């Protein structure tokens, strides 16, 4: 059975990526005190919910804004 993601944690992660783009998922895991696996699961969950990010060649995450 899949674990239900904590919606507040997901919101915090999205807000962090938007406010400080270019950081890698391991950085966010460290900031929030999560394992890298948990950070990556949260990113996957956000993607499934329609939050879009793109990753640069160094693994930095950026919010995807198709209007720009």
JSON list of C-alpha atoms in Angstrom, two decimals:
[
{"chain": "A", "resi": 1, "resn": "UNK", "atom": "CA", "xyz": [0.00, 0.00, 0.00]},
{"chain": "A", "resi": 2, "resn": "UNK", "atom": "CA", "xyz": [1.39, 3.39, -0.97]},
{"chain": "A", "resi": 3, "resn": "UNK", "atom": "CA", "xyz": [2.05, 5.98, 1.68]},
{"chain": "A", "resi": 4, "resn": "UNK", "atom": "CA", "xyz": [-0.01, 9.14, 1.62]},
{"chain": "A", "resi": 5, "resn": "UNK", "atom": "CA", "xyz": [2.19, 12.19, 1.18]},
{"chain": "A", "resi": 6, "resn": "UNK", "atom": "CA", "xyz": [2.00, 14.94, 3.77]},
{"chain": "A", "resi": 7, "resn": "UNK", "atom": "CA", "xyz": [0.35, 17.82, 1.90]},
{"chain": "A", "resi": 8, "resn": "UNK", "atom": "CA", "xyz": [2.05, 20.46, 4.06]},
{"chain": "A", "resi": 9, "resn": "UNK", "atom": "CA", "xyz": [5.46, 18.96, 3.28]},
{"chain": "A", "resi": 10, "resn": "UNK", "atom": "CA", "xyz": [4.60, 19.04, -0.42]},
{"chain": "A", "resi": 11, "resn": "UNK", "atom": "CA", "xyz": [3.54, 22.68, -0.19]},
{"chain": "A", "resi": 12, "resn": "UNK", "atom": "CA", "xyz": [6.74, 23.60, 1.66]},
{"chain": "A", "resi": 13, "resn": "UNK", "atom": "CA", "xyz": [8.87, 21.85, -0.97]},
{"chain": "A", "resi": 14, "resn": "UNK", "atom": "CA", "xyz": [7.11, 23.60, -3.85]},
{"chain": "A", "resi": 15, "resn": "UNK", "atom": "CA", "xyz": [7.40, 27.00, -2.14]},
{"chain": "A", "resi": 16, "resn": "UNK", "atom": "CA", "xyz": [11.09, 26.38, -1.52]},
{"chain": "A", "resi": 17, "resn": "UNK", "atom": "CA", "xyz": [11.82, 25.43, -5.13]},
{"chain": "A", "resi": 18, "resn": "UNK", "atom": "CA", "xyz": [9.95, 28.49, -6.40]},
{"chain": "A", "resi": 19, "resn": "UNK", "atom": "CA", "xyz": [11.69, 30.85, -3.98]},
{"chain": "A", "resi": 20, "resn": "UNK", "atom": "CA", "xyz": [15.17, 29.36, -4.40]},
{"chain": "A", "resi": 21, "resn": "UNK", "atom": "CA", "xyz": [15.40, 27.70, -7.82]},
{"chain": "A", "resi": 22, "resn": "UNK", "atom": "CA", "xyz": [18.47, 25.81, -8.98]},
{"chain": "A", "resi": 23, "resn": "UNK", "atom": "CA", "xyz": [18.99, 23.64, -5.90]},
{"chain": "A", "resi": 24, "resn": "UNK", "atom": "CA", "xyz": [19.24, 19.87, -6.21]},
{"chain": "A", "resi": 25, "resn": "UNK", "atom": "CA", "xyz": [16.89, 17.41, -4.52]},
{"chain": "A", "resi": 26, "resn": "UNK", "atom": "CA", "xyz": [19.62, 16.40, -2.06]},
{"chain": "A", "resi": 27, "resn": "UNK", "atom": "CA", "xyz": [19.86, 20.01, -0.92]},
{"chain": "A", "resi": 28, "resn": "UNK", "atom": "CA", "xyz": [16.13, 20.07, -0.14]},
{"chain": "A", "resi": 29, "resn": "UNK", "atom": "CA", "xyz": [16.39, 16.72, 1.65]},
{"chain": "A", "resi": 30, "resn": "UNK", "atom": "CA", "xyz": [19.08, 18.23, 3.87]},
{"chain": "A", "resi": 31, "resn": "UNK", "atom": "CA", "xyz": [17.16, 21.47, 4.49]},
{"chain": "A", "resi": 32, "resn": "UNK", "atom": "CA", "xyz": [13.98, 19.64, 5.52]},
{"chain": "A", "resi": 33, "resn": "UNK", "atom": "CA", "xyz": [15.72, 16.79, 7.35]},
{"chain": "A", "resi": 34, "resn": "UNK", "atom": "CA", "xyz": [14.42, 14.14, 4.94]},
{"chain": "A", "resi": 35, "resn": "UNK", "atom": "CA", "xyz": [16.14, 11.27, 3.21]},
{"chain": "A", "resi": 36, "resn": "UNK", "atom": "CA", "xyz": [16.93, 11.80, -0.47]},
{"chain": "A", "resi": 37, "resn": "UNK", "atom": "CA", "xyz": [14.41, 9.10, -1.26]},
{"chain": "A", "resi": 38, "resn": "UNK", "atom": "CA", "xyz": [11.68, 11.01, 0.56]},
{"chain": "A", "resi": 39, "resn": "UNK", "atom": "CA", "xyz": [12.56, 14.24, -1.26]},
{"chain": "A", "resi": 40, "resn": "UNK", "atom": "CA", "xyz": [12.45, 12.41, -4.59]},
{"chain": "A", "resi": 41, "resn": "UNK", "atom": "CA", "xyz": [9.11, 10.77, -3.72]},
{"chain": "A", "resi": 42, "resn": "UNK", "atom": "CA", "xyz": [7.70, 14.18, -2.85]},
{"chain": "A", "resi": 43, "resn": "UNK", "atom": "CA", "xyz": [8.94, 15.58, -6.17]},
{"chain": "A", "resi": 44, "resn": "UNK", "atom": "CA", "xyz": [7.31, 12.68, -7.98]},
{"chain": "A", "resi": 45, "resn": "UNK", "atom": "CA", "xyz": [4.05, 13.25, -6.09]},
{"chain": "A", "resi": 46, "resn": "UNK", "atom": "CA", "xyz": [4.11, 16.96, -6.92]},
{"chain": "A", "resi": 47, "resn": "UNK", "atom": "CA", "xyz": [4.66, 16.09, -10.57]},
{"chain": "A", "resi": 48, "resn": "UNK", "atom": "CA", "xyz": [1.69, 13.70, -10.47]},
{"chain": "A", "resi": 49, "resn": "UNK", "atom": "CA", "xyz": [-0.41, 16.53, -9.00]},
{"chain": "A", "resi": 50, "resn": "UNK", "atom": "CA", "xyz": [0.49, 18.86, -11.87]},
{"chain": "A", "resi": 51, "resn": "UNK", "atom": "CA", "xyz": [3.38, 20.82, -10.37]},
{"chain": "A", "resi": 52, "resn": "UNK", "atom": "CA", "xyz": [6.01, 20.95, -13.08]},
{"chain": "A", "resi": 53, "resn": "UNK", "atom": "CA", "xyz": [9.74, 21.38, -12.62]},
{"chain": "A", "resi": 54, "resn": "UNK", "atom": "CA", "xyz": [12.67, 20.97, -14.92]},
{"chain": "A", "resi": 55, "resn": "UNK", "atom": "CA", "xyz": [16.18, 19.86, -14.10]},
{"chain": "A", "resi": 56, "resn": "UNK", "atom": "CA", "xyz": [19.34, 21.42, -15.51]},
{"chain": "A", "resi": 57, "resn": "UNK", "atom": "CA", "xyz": [22.50, 19.50, -16.46]},
{"chain": "A", "resi": 58, "resn": "UNK", "atom": "CA", "xyz": [23.79, 19.70, -12.88]},
{"chain": "A", "resi": 59, "resn": "UNK", "atom": "CA", "xyz": [20.53, 18.44, -11.35]},
{"chain": "A", "resi": 60, "resn": "UNK", "atom": "CA", "xyz": [19.21, 21.83, -10.22]},
{"chain": "A", "resi": 61, "resn": "UNK", "atom": "CA", "xyz": [15.43, 22.09, -10.04]},
{"chain": "A", "resi": 62, "resn": "UNK", "atom": "CA", "xyz": [13.44, 24.98, -11.48]},
{"chain": "A", "resi": 63, "resn": "UNK", "atom": "CA", "xyz": [9.70, 25.61, -11.63]},
{"chain": "A", "resi": 64, "resn": "UNK", "atom": "CA", "xyz": [8.43, 25.20, -15.18]},
{"chain": "A", "resi": 65, "resn": "UNK", "atom": "CA", "xyz": [6.59, 28.24, -16.42]},
{"chain": "A", "resi": 66, "resn": "UNK", "atom": "CA", "xyz": [5.42, 27.75, -20.02]},
{"chain": "A", "resi": 67, "resn": "UNK", "atom": "CA", "xyz": [4.54, 31.46, -20.30]},
{"chain": "A", "resi": 68, "resn": "UNK", "atom": "CA", "xyz": [8.24, 32.45, -20.24]}
]
